[in-house]
PDB file of C-alpha atoms and ligand atoms in Angstrom:
ATOM      1  CA  MET A1020      19.241  17.173  -0.167  1.00  0.00           C
ATOM      2  CA  THR A1021      17.892  14.580   2.035  1.00  0.00           C
ATOM      3  CA  VAL A1022      19.165  10.995   2.642  1.00  0.00           C
ATOM      4  CA  MET A1023      17.240   8.405   4.621  1.00  0.00           C
ATOM      5  CA  LYS A1024      17.152   4.636   5.367  1.00  0.00           C
ATOM      6  CA  ILE A1025      13.791   3.444   4.619  1.00  0.00           C
ATOM      7  CA  ALA A1026      12.883   0.375   5.888  1.00  0.00           C
ATOM      8  CA  GLY A1027      10.113  -2.366   4.748  1.00  0.00           C
ATOM      9  CA  ALA A1028       8.760  -4.399   7.390  1.00  0.00           C
ATOM     10  CA  GLN A1029       6.988  -7.271   5.484  1.00  0.00           C
ATOM     11  CA  LEU A1030       4.477  -9.147   7.432  1.00  0.00           C
ATOM     12  CA  GLY A1031       4.302 -12.903   7.664  1.00  0.00           C
ATOM     13  CA  ALA A1032       0.362 -14.361   7.763  1.00  0.00           C
ATOM     14  CA  ILE A1033      -1.697 -12.856  10.833  1.00  0.00           C
ATOM     15  CA  GLN A1034      -4.198 -15.338  10.931  1.00  0.00           C
ATOM     16  CA  ARG A1035      -8.563 -14.397  11.284  1.00  0.00           C
ATOM     17  CA  ALA A1036      -7.592 -15.289  15.826  1.00  0.00           C
ATOM     18  CA  ASP A1037      -4.366 -13.548  16.059  1.00  0.00           C
ATOM     19  CA  SER A1038      -4.797 -10.263  18.081  1.00  0.00           C
ATOM     20  CA  ARG A1039      -4.074  -6.494  16.663  1.00  0.00           C
ATOM     21  CA  GLU A1040      -1.980  -7.012  20.514  1.00  0.00           C
ATOM     22  CA  SER A1041      -0.135  -9.919  19.263  1.00  0.00           C
ATOM     23  CA  VAL A1042       0.696  -7.969  15.304  1.00  0.00           C
ATOM     24  CA  VAL A1043       1.445  -4.612  17.486  1.00  0.00           C
ATOM     25  CA  LYS A1044       4.249  -6.922  19.321  1.00  0.00           C
ATOM     26  CA  ARG A1045       5.766  -8.376  15.673  1.00  0.00           C
ATOM     27  CA  MET A1046       5.740  -4.787  14.274  1.00  0.00           C
ATOM     28  CA  ILE A1047       7.720  -3.889  17.543  1.00  0.00           C
ATOM     29  CA  ALA A1048      10.134  -6.440  16.949  1.00  0.00           C
ATOM     30  CA  LEU A1049      10.473  -5.587  13.280  1.00  0.00           C
ATOM     31  CA  LEU A1050      10.918  -2.019  14.374  1.00  0.00           C
ATOM     32  CA  ASP A1051      13.084  -2.502  17.122  1.00  0.00           C
ATOM     33  CA  GLU A1052      15.476  -4.295  13.887  1.00  0.00           C
ATOM     34  CA  ALA A1053      15.040  -1.032  11.285  1.00  0.00           C
ATOM     35  CA  ALA A1054      16.462   1.053  14.223  1.00  0.00           C
ATOM     36  CA  SER A1055      19.693  -2.048  15.152  1.00  0.00           C
ATOM     37  CA  LYS A1056      20.382  -0.852  11.430  1.00  0.00           C
ATOM     38  CA  GLY A1057      19.692   2.776  11.225  1.00  0.00           C
ATOM     39  CA  ALA A1058      17.156   3.222   9.801  1.00  0.00           C
ATOM     40  CA  ASP A1059      14.898   6.660   9.603  1.00  0.00           C
ATOM     41  CA  MET A1060      12.078   5.145   8.204  1.00  0.00           C
ATOM     42  CA  VAL A1061       9.736   2.077   8.518  1.00  0.00           C
ATOM     43  CA  VAL A1062       7.078   0.998   5.864  1.00  0.00           C
ATOM     44  CA  TYR A1063       4.175  -1.280   6.503  1.00  0.00           C
ATOM     45  CA  PRO A1064       1.613  -3.822   4.822  1.00  0.00           C
ATOM     46  CA  GLU A1065      -1.428  -2.497   4.190  1.00  0.00           C
ATOM     47  CA  LEU A1066      -4.444  -3.904   6.833  1.00  0.00           C
ATOM     48  CA  ALA A1067      -1.502  -4.426   8.518  1.00  0.00           C
ATOM     49  CA  LEU A1068      -3.650  -5.433  12.153  1.00  0.00           C
ATOM     50  CA  THR A1069      -5.319  -8.234  10.782  1.00  0.00           C
ATOM     51  CA  THR A1070      -5.883 -11.249   8.580  1.00  0.00           C
ATOM     52  CA  PHE A1071      -6.789 -10.028   5.234  1.00  0.00           C
ATOM     53  CA  PHE A1072     -10.304 -10.294   6.263  1.00  0.00           C
ATOM     54  CA  PRO A1073     -12.043  -9.199   2.960  1.00  0.00           C
ATOM     55  CA  ARG A1074     -11.667 -13.012   1.587  1.00  0.00           C
ATOM     56  CA  TRP A1075     -14.181 -13.896   4.326  1.00  0.00           C
ATOM     57  CA  TYR A1076     -17.854 -13.076   3.292  1.00  0.00           C
ATOM     58  CA  MET A1077     -20.049 -11.688   6.609  1.00  0.00           C
ATOM     59  CA  GLU A1078     -23.490 -10.104   6.624  1.00  0.00           C
ATOM     60  CA  ASP A1079     -23.565  -9.159   9.758  1.00  0.00           C
ATOM     61  CA  GLN A1080     -22.412  -5.895  10.560  1.00  0.00           C
ATOM     62  CA  ALA A1081     -21.295  -6.060  13.799  1.00  0.00           C
ATOM     63  CA  GLU A1082     -18.758  -9.205  12.611  1.00  0.00           C
ATOM     64  CA  ILE A1083     -17.869  -7.003   9.939  1.00  0.00           C
ATOM     65  CA  ASP A1084     -17.314  -3.883  12.592  1.00  0.00           C
ATOM     66  CA  PHE A1085     -14.297  -6.206  14.353  1.00  0.00           C
ATOM     67  CA  TRP A1086     -12.161  -5.592  11.965  1.00  0.00           C
ATOM     68  CA  PHE A1087     -12.033  -1.319  11.770  1.00  0.00           C
ATOM     69  CA  GLU A1088     -10.530   0.932  14.061  1.00  0.00           C
ATOM     70  CA  THR A1089     -12.383   3.921  14.678  1.00  0.00           C
ATOM     71  CA  GLU A1090     -10.175   5.808  15.815  1.00  0.00           C
ATOM     72  CA  MET A1091      -5.801   5.311  15.067  1.00  0.00           C
ATOM     73  CA  PRO A1092      -3.528   5.656  17.360  1.00  0.00           C
ATOM     74  CA  ASN A1093      -5.823   3.480  19.698  1.00  0.00           C
ATOM     75  CA  ALA A1094      -5.000   1.458  22.458  1.00  0.00           C
ATOM     76  CA  ALA A1095      -3.583  -1.276  20.184  1.00  0.00           C
ATOM     77  CA  THR A1096      -1.681   0.608  18.201  1.00  0.00           C
ATOM     78  CA  GLN A1097      -0.408   3.224  20.945  1.00  0.00           C
ATOM     79  CA  PRO A1098       2.406   0.980  21.775  1.00  0.00           C
ATOM     80  CA  LEU A1099       3.780   1.045  18.162  1.00  0.00           C
ATOM     81  CA  PHE A1100       3.042   5.226  18.175  1.00  0.00           C
ATOM     82  CA  ASP A1101       4.913   5.251  21.723  1.00  0.00           C
ATOM     83  CA  ARG A1102       8.204   2.818  20.858  1.00  0.00           C
ATOM     84  CA  ALA A1103       8.398   4.894  17.023  1.00  0.00           C
ATOM     85  CA  ARG A1104       8.911   8.393  18.896  1.00  0.00           C
ATOM     86  CA  ALA A1105      11.121   6.684  20.898  1.00  0.00           C
ATOM     87  CA  LEU A1106      13.413   5.095  18.538  1.00  0.00           C
ATOM     88  CA  ASN A1107      12.823   8.701  16.615  1.00  0.00           C
ATOM     89  CA  ILE A1108      11.622   6.906  13.724  1.00  0.00           C
ATOM     90  CA  ALA A1109       8.889   7.143  10.992  1.00  0.00           C
ATOM     91  CA  ILE A1110       6.387   4.991   9.994  1.00  0.00           C
ATOM     92  CA  THR A1111       3.185   4.015   7.855  1.00  0.00           C
ATOM     93  CA  PHE A1112       0.391   1.125   7.662  1.00  0.00           C
ATOM     94  CA  GLY A1113      -2.277   0.205   6.467  1.00  0.00           C
ATOM     95  CA  TYR A1114      -5.368  -0.140   8.431  1.00  0.00           C
ATOM     96  CA  ALA A1115      -9.249  -0.482   8.067  1.00  0.00           C
ATOM     97  CA  GLU A1116     -10.673   2.099   9.097  1.00  0.00           C
ATOM     98  CA  LYS A1117     -14.706   2.962  10.462  1.00  0.00           C
ATOM     99  CA  THR A1118     -14.683   7.172  10.173  1.00  0.00           C
ATOM    100  CA  PRO A1119     -17.202   8.611  13.355  1.00  0.00           C
ATOM    101  CA  ASP A1120     -19.846   9.390  10.333  1.00  0.00           C
ATOM    102  CA  GLY A1121     -19.845   5.693   9.028  1.00  0.00           C
ATOM    103  CA  HIS A1122     -17.928   5.131   6.662  1.00  0.00           C
ATOM    104  CA  TYR A1123     -15.283   2.267   6.241  1.00  0.00           C
ATOM    105  CA  TYR A1124     -12.101   2.962   4.324  1.00  0.00           C
ATOM    106  CA  ASN A1125      -8.992   0.579   3.595  1.00  0.00           C
ATOM    107  CA  THR A1126      -6.274   3.299   5.323  1.00  0.00           C
ATOM    108  CA  SER A1127      -3.071   4.083   5.411  1.00  0.00           C
ATOM    109  CA  VAL A1128      -1.222   6.812   7.877  1.00  0.00           C
ATOM    110  CA  VAL A1129       2.094   8.437   8.063  1.00  0.00           C
ATOM    111  CA  THR A1130       3.709   9.797  10.683  1.00  0.00           C
ATOM    112  CA  ASP A1131       7.087  12.017  11.514  1.00  0.00           C
ATOM    113  CA  ARG A1132       9.708  10.756  14.048  1.00  0.00           C
ATOM    114  CA  GLN A1133       7.494  12.068  16.504  1.00  0.00           C
ATOM    115  CA  ALA A1134       4.775   9.126  15.791  1.00  0.00           C
ATOM    116  CA  ASN A1135       2.659  12.539  14.948  1.00  0.00           C
ATOM    117  CA  ILE A1136       0.196  11.522  11.780  1.00  0.00           C
ATOM    118  CA  VAL A1137       0.966  13.931   9.155  1.00  0.00           C
ATOM    119  CA  GLY A1138      -0.847  12.141   6.030  1.00  0.00           C
ATOM    120  CA  LYS A1139      -3.967  10.244   5.224  1.00  0.00           C
ATOM    121  CA  TYR A1140      -3.961   8.029   2.520  1.00  0.00           C
ATOM    122  CA  ARG A1141      -8.163   5.692   2.036  1.00  0.00           C
ATOM    123  CA  LYS A1142      -7.690   3.357  -1.288  1.00  0.00           C
ATOM    124  CA  VAL A1143      -9.134   4.824  -4.420  1.00  0.00           C
ATOM    125  CA  HIS A1144      -8.507   1.050  -6.568  1.00  0.00           C
ATOM    126  CA  LEU A1145     -10.978  -1.388  -5.224  1.00  0.00           C
ATOM    127  CA  PRO A1146     -10.354  -5.046  -6.698  1.00  0.00           C
ATOM    128  CA  GLY A1147     -12.282  -7.417  -6.207  1.00  0.00           C
ATOM    129  CA  HIS A1148     -16.711  -7.842  -6.012  1.00  0.00           C
ATOM    130  CA  SER A1149     -19.130  -7.204  -3.479  1.00  0.00           C
ATOM    131  CA  ASP A1150     -21.172 -10.473  -3.014  1.00  0.00           C
ATOM    132  CA  TYR A1151     -20.826 -13.653  -2.614  1.00  0.00           C
ATOM    133  CA  ASP A1152     -19.315 -15.028  -5.789  1.00  0.00           C
ATOM    134  CA  THR A1153     -19.293 -18.788  -6.766  1.00  0.00           C
ATOM    135  CA  GLU A1154     -17.157 -18.754  -9.532  1.00  0.00           C
ATOM    136  CA  ARG A1155     -14.075 -17.653  -7.338  1.00  0.00           C
ATOM    137  CA  ALA A1156     -11.874 -20.265  -5.521  1.00  0.00           C
ATOM    138  CA  PHE A1157     -12.300 -17.641  -2.570  1.00  0.00           C
ATOM    139  CA  GLN A1158     -13.310 -14.184  -2.095  1.00  0.00           C
ATOM    140  CA  HIS A1159     -12.162 -10.752  -2.845  1.00  0.00           C
ATOM    141  CA  LEU A1160     -14.331  -8.837  -1.115  1.00  0.00           C
ATOM    142  CA  GLU A1161     -12.888  -4.956  -1.198  1.00  0.00           C
ATOM    143  CA  LYS A1162     -15.560  -3.348  -2.693  1.00  0.00           C
ATOM    144  CA  ARG A1163     -18.080  -4.808  -0.223  1.00  0.00           C
ATOM    145  CA  TYR A1164     -16.365  -3.655   2.907  1.00  0.00           C
ATOM    146  CA  PHE A1165     -15.018  -0.544   1.409  1.00  0.00           C
ATOM    147  CA  GLU A1166     -15.985   2.160  -0.121  1.00  0.00           C
ATOM    148  CA  PRO A1167     -13.300   3.694  -2.464  1.00  0.00           C
ATOM    149  CA  GLY A1168     -11.113   6.537  -0.725  1.00  0.00           C
ATOM    150  CA  ASP A1169     -12.597  10.476  -1.078  1.00  0.00           C
ATOM    151  CA  LEU A1170      -9.111  12.114  -0.126  1.00  0.00           C
ATOM    152  CA  GLY A1171      -7.382  11.343  -3.583  1.00  0.00           C
ATOM    153  CA  PHE A1172      -4.098  10.890  -4.090  1.00  0.00           C
ATOM    154  CA  ASN A1173      -2.152  13.537  -2.230  1.00  0.00           C
ATOM    155  CA  VAL A1174       1.962  14.149  -0.735  1.00  0.00           C
ATOM    156  CA  TRP A1175       3.241  15.131   2.061  1.00  0.00           C
ATOM    157  CA  ARG A1176       6.737  17.151   3.062  1.00  0.00           C
ATOM    158  CA  ASN A1177       7.778  14.980   5.521  1.00  0.00           C
ATOM    159  CA  GLU A1178      11.265  14.809   7.719  1.00  0.00           C
ATOM    160  CA  GLY A1179      12.325  16.966   4.324  1.00  0.00           C
ATOM    161  CA  VAL A1180      11.109  14.049   1.632  1.00  0.00           C
ATOM    162  CA  VAL A1181       7.822  14.631  -0.264  1.00  0.00           C
ATOM    163  CA  MET A1182       6.232  11.376   0.313  1.00  0.00           C
ATOM    164  CA  GLY A1183       2.672  10.044  -0.823  1.00  0.00           C
ATOM    165  CA  MET A1184       0.929   7.128  -0.183  1.00  0.00           C
ATOM    166  CA  ALA A1185      -1.537   4.040  -2.159  1.00  0.00           C
ATOM    167  CA  ILE A1186      -2.655   0.827  -1.470  1.00  0.00           C
ATOM    168  CA  CYS A1187      -2.003  -2.678  -2.986  1.00  0.00           C
ATOM    169  CA  ASN A1188      -4.132  -2.323  -6.584  1.00  0.00           C
ATOM    170  CA  ASP A1189      -2.866   1.161  -6.839  1.00  0.00           C
ATOM    171  CA  ARG A1190      -0.271   0.553  -7.797  1.00  0.00           C
ATOM    172  CA  ARG A1191      -1.270  -1.373 -10.941  1.00  0.00           C
ATOM    173  CA  TRP A1192      -3.163   2.162 -12.529  1.00  0.00           C
ATOM    174  CA  PRO A1193      -0.300   4.284 -13.827  1.00  0.00           C
ATOM    175  CA  GLU A1194      -2.933   7.403 -12.778  1.00  0.00           C
ATOM    176  CA  THR A1195      -1.907   6.380  -8.883  1.00  0.00           C
ATOM    177  CA  PHE A1196       1.811   7.229  -9.586  1.00  0.00           C
ATOM    178  CA  ARG A1197       1.597  10.076 -12.056  1.00  0.00           C
ATOM    179  CA  VAL A1198      -0.674  12.139 -10.386  1.00  0.00           C
ATOM    180  CA  LEU A1199       1.514  11.329  -7.385  1.00  0.00           C
ATOM    181  CA  GLY A1200       4.672  12.613  -9.547  1.00  0.00           C
ATOM    182  CA  LEU A1201       2.601  15.683 -10.990  1.00  0.00           C
ATOM    183  CA  GLN A1202       3.302  16.654  -7.326  1.00  0.00           C
ATOM    184  CA  GLY A1203       6.734  16.222  -6.959  1.00  0.00           C
ATOM    185  CA  VAL A1204       6.286  12.971  -4.932  1.00  0.00           C
ATOM    186  CA  GLU A1205       9.908  11.758  -3.965  1.00  0.00           C
ATOM    187  CA  LEU A1206       8.865   8.464  -1.673  1.00  0.00           C
ATOM    188  CA  VAL A1207       5.471   6.286  -3.015  1.00  0.00           C
ATOM    189  CA  THR A1208       4.888   4.049   0.178  1.00  0.00           C
ATOM    190  CA  ILE A1209       2.278   0.680  -0.917  1.00  0.00           C
ATOM    191  CA  GLY A1210       1.469  -1.600   1.182  1.00  0.00           C
ATOM    192  CA  TYR A1211      -0.417  -4.997  -0.062  1.00  0.00           C
ATOM    193  CA  ASN A1212      -2.233  -8.198   0.463  1.00  0.00           C
ATOM    194  CA  THR A1213      -1.598 -10.064  -3.120  1.00  0.00           C
ATOM    195  CA  PRO A1214      -2.980 -13.800  -3.029  1.00  0.00           C
ATOM    196  CA  ALA A1215      -0.214 -15.496  -4.363  1.00  0.00           C
ATOM    197  CA  VAL A1216      -2.787 -17.136  -6.671  1.00  0.00           C
ATOM    198  CA  ASN A1217      -5.853 -15.902  -8.989  1.00  0.00           C
ATOM    199  CA  SER A1218      -9.077 -16.743  -7.765  1.00  0.00           C
ATOM    200  CA  GLN A1219     -10.528 -16.934 -10.965  1.00  0.00           C
ATOM    201  CA  MET A1220      -7.605 -18.619 -13.212  1.00  0.00           C
ATOM    202  CA  ASN A1221      -5.838 -21.324 -11.288  1.00  0.00           C
ATOM    203  CA  THR A1222      -3.410 -22.042 -14.207  1.00  0.00           C
ATOM    204  CA  GLU A1223      -1.794 -17.523 -12.768  1.00  0.00           C
ATOM    205  CA  GLY A1224       1.171 -18.798 -10.898  1.00  0.00           C
ATOM    206  CA  LEU A1225       3.396 -16.886  -8.257  1.00  0.00           C
ATOM    207  CA  GLU A1226       5.661 -16.509 -10.608  1.00  0.00           C
ATOM    208  CA  LYS A1227       3.349 -14.713 -12.856  1.00  0.00           C
ATOM    209  CA  ARG A1228       1.974 -12.595  -9.741  1.00  0.00           C
ATOM    210  CA  LEU A1229       5.574 -12.051  -8.029  1.00  0.00           C
ATOM    211  CA  PHE A1230       6.615 -10.288 -11.829  1.00  0.00           C
ATOM    212  CA  HIS A1231       3.448  -7.749 -12.198  1.00  0.00           C
ATOM    213  CA  SER A1232       3.826  -6.717  -8.716  1.00  0.00           C
ATOM    214  CA  ASP A1233       8.006  -5.711  -9.381  1.00  0.00           C
ATOM    215  CA  LEU A1234       6.524  -4.479 -12.948  1.00  0.00           C
ATOM    216  CA  SER A1235       3.982  -2.006 -11.435  1.00  0.00           C
ATOM    217  CA  LEU A1236       6.139  -1.131  -8.586  1.00  0.00           C
ATOM    218  CA  GLN A1237       9.148  -0.409 -10.926  1.00  0.00           C
ATOM    219  CA  ALA A1238       7.450   1.749 -13.361  1.00  0.00           C
ATOM    220  CA  GLY A1239       5.442   3.383 -11.379  1.00  0.00           C
ATOM    221  CA  ALA A1240       9.486   4.603  -9.870  1.00  0.00           C
ATOM    222  CA  TYR A1241      11.220   5.237 -13.488  1.00  0.00           C
ATOM    223  CA  GLN A1242       8.251   7.057 -15.084  1.00  0.00           C
ATOM    224  CA  ASN A1243       7.492   9.543 -11.997  1.00  0.00           C
ATOM    225  CA  ALA A1244      11.442   9.745 -11.063  1.00  0.00           C
ATOM    226  CA  THR A1245      10.629   8.156  -7.555  1.00  0.00           C
ATOM    227  CA  TYR A1246      11.839   6.141  -4.883  1.00  0.00           C
ATOM    228  CA  VAL A1247       8.941   2.943  -4.382  1.00  0.00           C
ATOM    229  CA  ALA A1248       8.952   1.031  -1.182  1.00  0.00           C
ATOM    230  CA  GLY A1249       6.355  -2.129  -2.116  1.00  0.00           C
ATOM    231  CA  ILE A1250       5.610  -3.315   0.960  1.00  0.00           C
ATOM    232  CA  ALA A1251       3.666  -7.292   1.778  1.00  0.00           C
ATOM    233  CA  LYS A1252       1.999  -8.657   4.090  1.00  0.00           C
ATOM    234  CA  ALA A1253       2.150 -12.775   3.324  1.00  0.00           C
ATOM    235  CA  GLY A1254       2.330 -16.396   3.815  1.00  0.00           C
ATOM    236  CA  MET A1255      -0.664 -18.748   4.773  1.00  0.00           C
ATOM    237  CA  GLU A1256      -3.734 -16.953   6.410  1.00  0.00           C
ATOM    238  CA  ASP A1257      -6.048 -20.055   7.268  1.00  0.00           C
ATOM    239  CA  GLY A1258      -4.658 -22.223   4.407  1.00  0.00           C
ATOM    240  CA  HIS A1259      -5.455 -18.753   2.083  1.00  0.00           C
ATOM    241  CA  PRO A1260      -1.793 -17.606   0.589  1.00  0.00           C
ATOM    242  CA  LEU A1261      -0.283 -14.210   0.244  1.00  0.00           C
ATOM    243  CA  MET A1262       2.812 -13.509  -1.692  1.00  0.00           C
ATOM    244  CA  GLY A1263       5.341 -12.355   0.038  1.00  0.00           C
ATOM    245  CA  GLY A1264       7.896 -10.346  -3.216  1.00  0.00           C
ATOM    246  CA  SER A1265       8.227  -6.756  -0.619  1.00  0.00           C
ATOM    247  CA  ILE A1266      11.026  -4.185  -2.608  1.00  0.00           C
ATOM    248  CA  ILE A1267      12.341  -0.822  -2.297  1.00  0.00           C
ATOM    249  CA  VAL A1268      12.723   0.198  -5.814  1.00  0.00           C
ATOM    250  CA  ASP A1269      15.159   3.622  -6.562  1.00  0.00           C
ATOM    251  CA  PRO A1270      14.085   6.689  -9.212  1.00  0.00           C
ATOM    252  CA  ASP A1271      15.987   4.390 -12.245  1.00  0.00           C
ATOM    253  CA  GLY A1272      13.382   1.387 -11.457  1.00  0.00           C
ATOM    254  CA  PHE A1273      16.629  -0.652  -9.853  1.00  0.00           C
ATOM    255  CA  VAL A1274      15.275  -2.429  -7.145  1.00  0.00           C
ATOM    256  CA  LEU A1275      17.632  -1.561  -4.182  1.00  0.00           C
ATOM    257  CA  SER A1276      16.443  -4.429  -1.525  1.00  0.00           C
ATOM    258  CA  ARG A1277      13.719  -7.475  -2.136  1.00  0.00           C
ATOM    259  CA  ALA A1278      11.992  -9.495   0.904  1.00  0.00           C
ATOM    260  CA  VAL A1279      13.438 -13.573   0.670  1.00  0.00           C
ATOM    261  CA  THR A1280      10.769 -14.825   2.662  1.00  0.00           C
ATOM    262  CA  GLU A1281       7.548 -14.941   3.504  1.00  0.00           C
ATOM    263  CA  ALA A1282       7.054 -14.208   6.757  1.00  0.00           C
ATOM    264  CA  ASP A1283       8.374 -11.169   9.176  1.00  0.00           C
ATOM    265  CA  GLU A1284      11.151  -9.662   7.487  1.00  0.00           C
ATOM    266  CA  LEU A1285      13.214  -6.089   6.913  1.00  0.00           C
ATOM    267  CA  ILE A1286      14.206  -5.149   3.591  1.00  0.00           C
ATOM    268  CA  ILE A1287      16.243  -1.842   3.869  1.00  0.00           C
ATOM    269  CA  ALA A1288      18.040   0.903   2.069  1.00  0.00           C
ATOM    270  CA  GLU A1289      19.784   4.211   1.560  1.00  0.00           C
ATOM    271  CA  CYS A1290      17.531   6.985  -0.109  1.00  0.00           C
ATOM    272  CA  ASP A1291      19.241   9.714  -1.810  1.00  0.00           C
ATOM    273  CA  PHE A1292      16.565  12.161  -2.455  1.00  0.00           C
ATOM    274  CA  ALA A1293      18.678  13.947  -4.849  1.00  0.00           C
ATOM    275  CA  LYS A1294      18.964  11.069  -6.773  1.00  0.00           C
ATOM    276  CA  CYS A1295      14.918  12.213  -7.976  1.00  0.00           C
ATOM    277  CA  ALA A1296      16.289  15.213  -9.325  1.00  0.00           C
ATOM    278  CA  PHE A1297      17.784  14.081 -12.803  1.00  0.00           C
ATOM    279  CA  GLY A1298      14.893  12.489 -14.139  1.00  0.00           C
ATOM    280  CA  LYS A1299      12.674  14.907 -13.121  1.00  0.00           C
ATOM    281  CA  SER A1300      14.515  17.335 -14.477  1.00  0.00           C
ATOM    282  CA  THR A1301      15.015  15.755 -17.546  1.00  0.00           C
ATOM    283  CA  ILE A1302      13.639  13.192 -19.743  1.00  0.00           C
ATOM    284  CA  PHE A1303      10.380  12.729 -17.135  1.00  0.00           C
ATOM    285  CA  ASP A1304      10.535  16.518 -17.068  1.00  0.00           C
ATOM    286  CA  PHE A1305       6.955  16.775 -17.129  1.00  0.00           C
ATOM    287  CA  GLU A1306       6.560  20.724 -17.724  1.00  0.00           C
ATOM    288  CA  ARG A1307       8.840  20.176 -20.665  1.00  0.00           C
ATOM    289  CA  HIS A1308       7.549  16.940 -22.041  1.00  0.00           C
ATOM    290  CA  ARG A1309       4.185  16.669 -21.260  1.00  0.00           C
ATOM    291  CA  ARG A1310       1.284  16.958 -23.979  1.00  0.00           C
ATOM    292  CA  ILE A1311      -1.798  16.950 -22.364  1.00  0.00           C
ATOM    293  CA  GLU A1312      -3.890  18.269 -25.004  1.00  0.00           C
ATOM    294  CA  HIS A1313      -4.257  14.581 -25.860  1.00  0.00           C
ATOM    295  CA  TYR A1314      -4.786  12.545 -22.904  1.00  0.00           C
ATOM    296  CA  GLY A1315      -8.246  14.131 -22.249  1.00  0.00           C
ATOM    297  CA  ARG A1316      -9.252  10.839 -22.366  1.00  0.00           C
ATOM    298  CA  ILE A1317      -7.530   9.744 -19.106  1.00  0.00           C
ATOM    299  CA  THR A1318     -10.152  11.634 -16.665  1.00  0.00           C
ATOM    300  CA  SER A1319     -13.179  11.564 -19.509  1.00  0.00           C
ATOM    301  CA  GLN A1320     -14.172   8.425 -19.939  1.00  0.00           C
ATOM    302  CA  VAL A1321     -13.637   5.501 -17.332  1.00  0.00           C
ATOM    303  CA  GLY A1322     -13.813   2.399 -19.509  1.00  0.00           C
ATOM    304  CA  VAL A1323     -13.548   1.526 -23.214  1.00  0.00           C
ATOM    305  CA  ILE A1324     -15.059   2.661 -26.143  1.00  0.00           C
ATOM    306  CA  LEU A1325     -14.485   0.986 -29.014  1.00  0.00           C
ATOM    307  CA  GLU A1326     -15.202   3.793 -32.315  1.00  0.00           C
ATOM    308  CA  VAL A1327     -13.673   1.106 -34.523  1.00  0.00           C
TER     309      VAL A1327
HETATM  310  N1  ING B 413      -5.085  -7.181  -3.376  1.00  0.00           N
HETATM  311  C1  ING B 413      -4.808  -7.796  -5.361  1.00  0.00           C
HETATM  312  C2  ING B 413      -3.254  -6.347  -5.340  1.00  0.00           C
HETATM  313  O1  ING B 413      -3.703  -5.822  -6.763  1.00  0.00           O
HETATM  314  C3  ING B 413      -5.269  -8.147  -7.146  1.00  0.00           C
HETATM  315  C4  ING B 413      -5.923  -8.474  -5.817  1.00  0.00           C
HETATM  316  C5  ING B 413      -4.501  -9.505  -7.446  1.00  0.00           C
HETATM  317  C6  ING B 413      -5.433  -7.620  -8.271  1.00  0.00           C
HETATM  318  C7  ING B 413      -3.681  -9.504  -8.914  1.00  0.00           C
HETATM  319  C8  ING B 413      -5.317  -8.556  -9.503  1.00  0.00           C
HETATM  320  C9  ING B 413      -4.183  -9.197 -10.013  1.00  0.00           C
HETATM  321  O2  ING B 413      -2.476  -6.673  -5.490  1.00  0.00           O
HETATM  322  C10 ING B 413      -5.294  -6.109  -3.158  1.00  0.00           C
HETATM  323  N2  ING B 413      -5.852  -6.185  -1.489  1.00  0.00           N
HETATM  324  O3  ING B 413      -5.725  -5.361  -3.900  1.00  0.00           O
END
């Protein structure tokens, strides 16, 4: 079985005025640090190239399109791919994708050690809203700017490890992890941009939001006997705080490494993927234990139906 040193490259704030080139320089600095620590793979956050622009209400399509990439790699990100190839390190990161036929997704890609893109994921669970919401302390317009992902939840055998991707809000839905778990996933990488405060409940503080992020990531890991890397974009972006809390979790749900700042920060953990086998062959041997005849509501029903 494979052992890999997985690094999480948490990013600090990216201001609206920051260029992609300046961000890629920061990403390469984290990549170099990861290489110095013997990392085999680096996990970057959701929407890693720009500020979290869904907090801004925009109507002009050209203004919206500014935040999207039409090809990957591209001029701004090629230096990152080149450096990763030179260092023989696999990477995964998120970005806003505009497809040639005009579709808009919150996307992440994963590469092998030679910087070849081996997998793409488009965020399925889009939180927030589509129109300007006067009731909110700040906007969260992912439903306005992105379409729900059309690729589903898939895995790839990359560098000898069965890897899957999810993005941010996906981690809060157990279906995400279970669909990957049913494909034998051994490492789920999840970048996130999570506001440090709730736009609809200002009494919900950072501690509770960090707890919910940990809970979601640890539960997903344990209940599917997989490693999980949840990596944040953190810090104050144009006056809007994003929480940190990046962690790498083992197949028993234990946190192996945790970020302690809200800045650019590398966390790292040695992952022995043989450790996934025990859970997958005992308590979470899905073939032996699951009773799908009782699970019909999960795919036949969207919302709650009160029958009592
Ligand atoms: N952000 C947040 C997330 O799911 C959110 C939105 C925060 C939803 C807290 C519910 C509670 O972490 C993104 N980008 O999905």
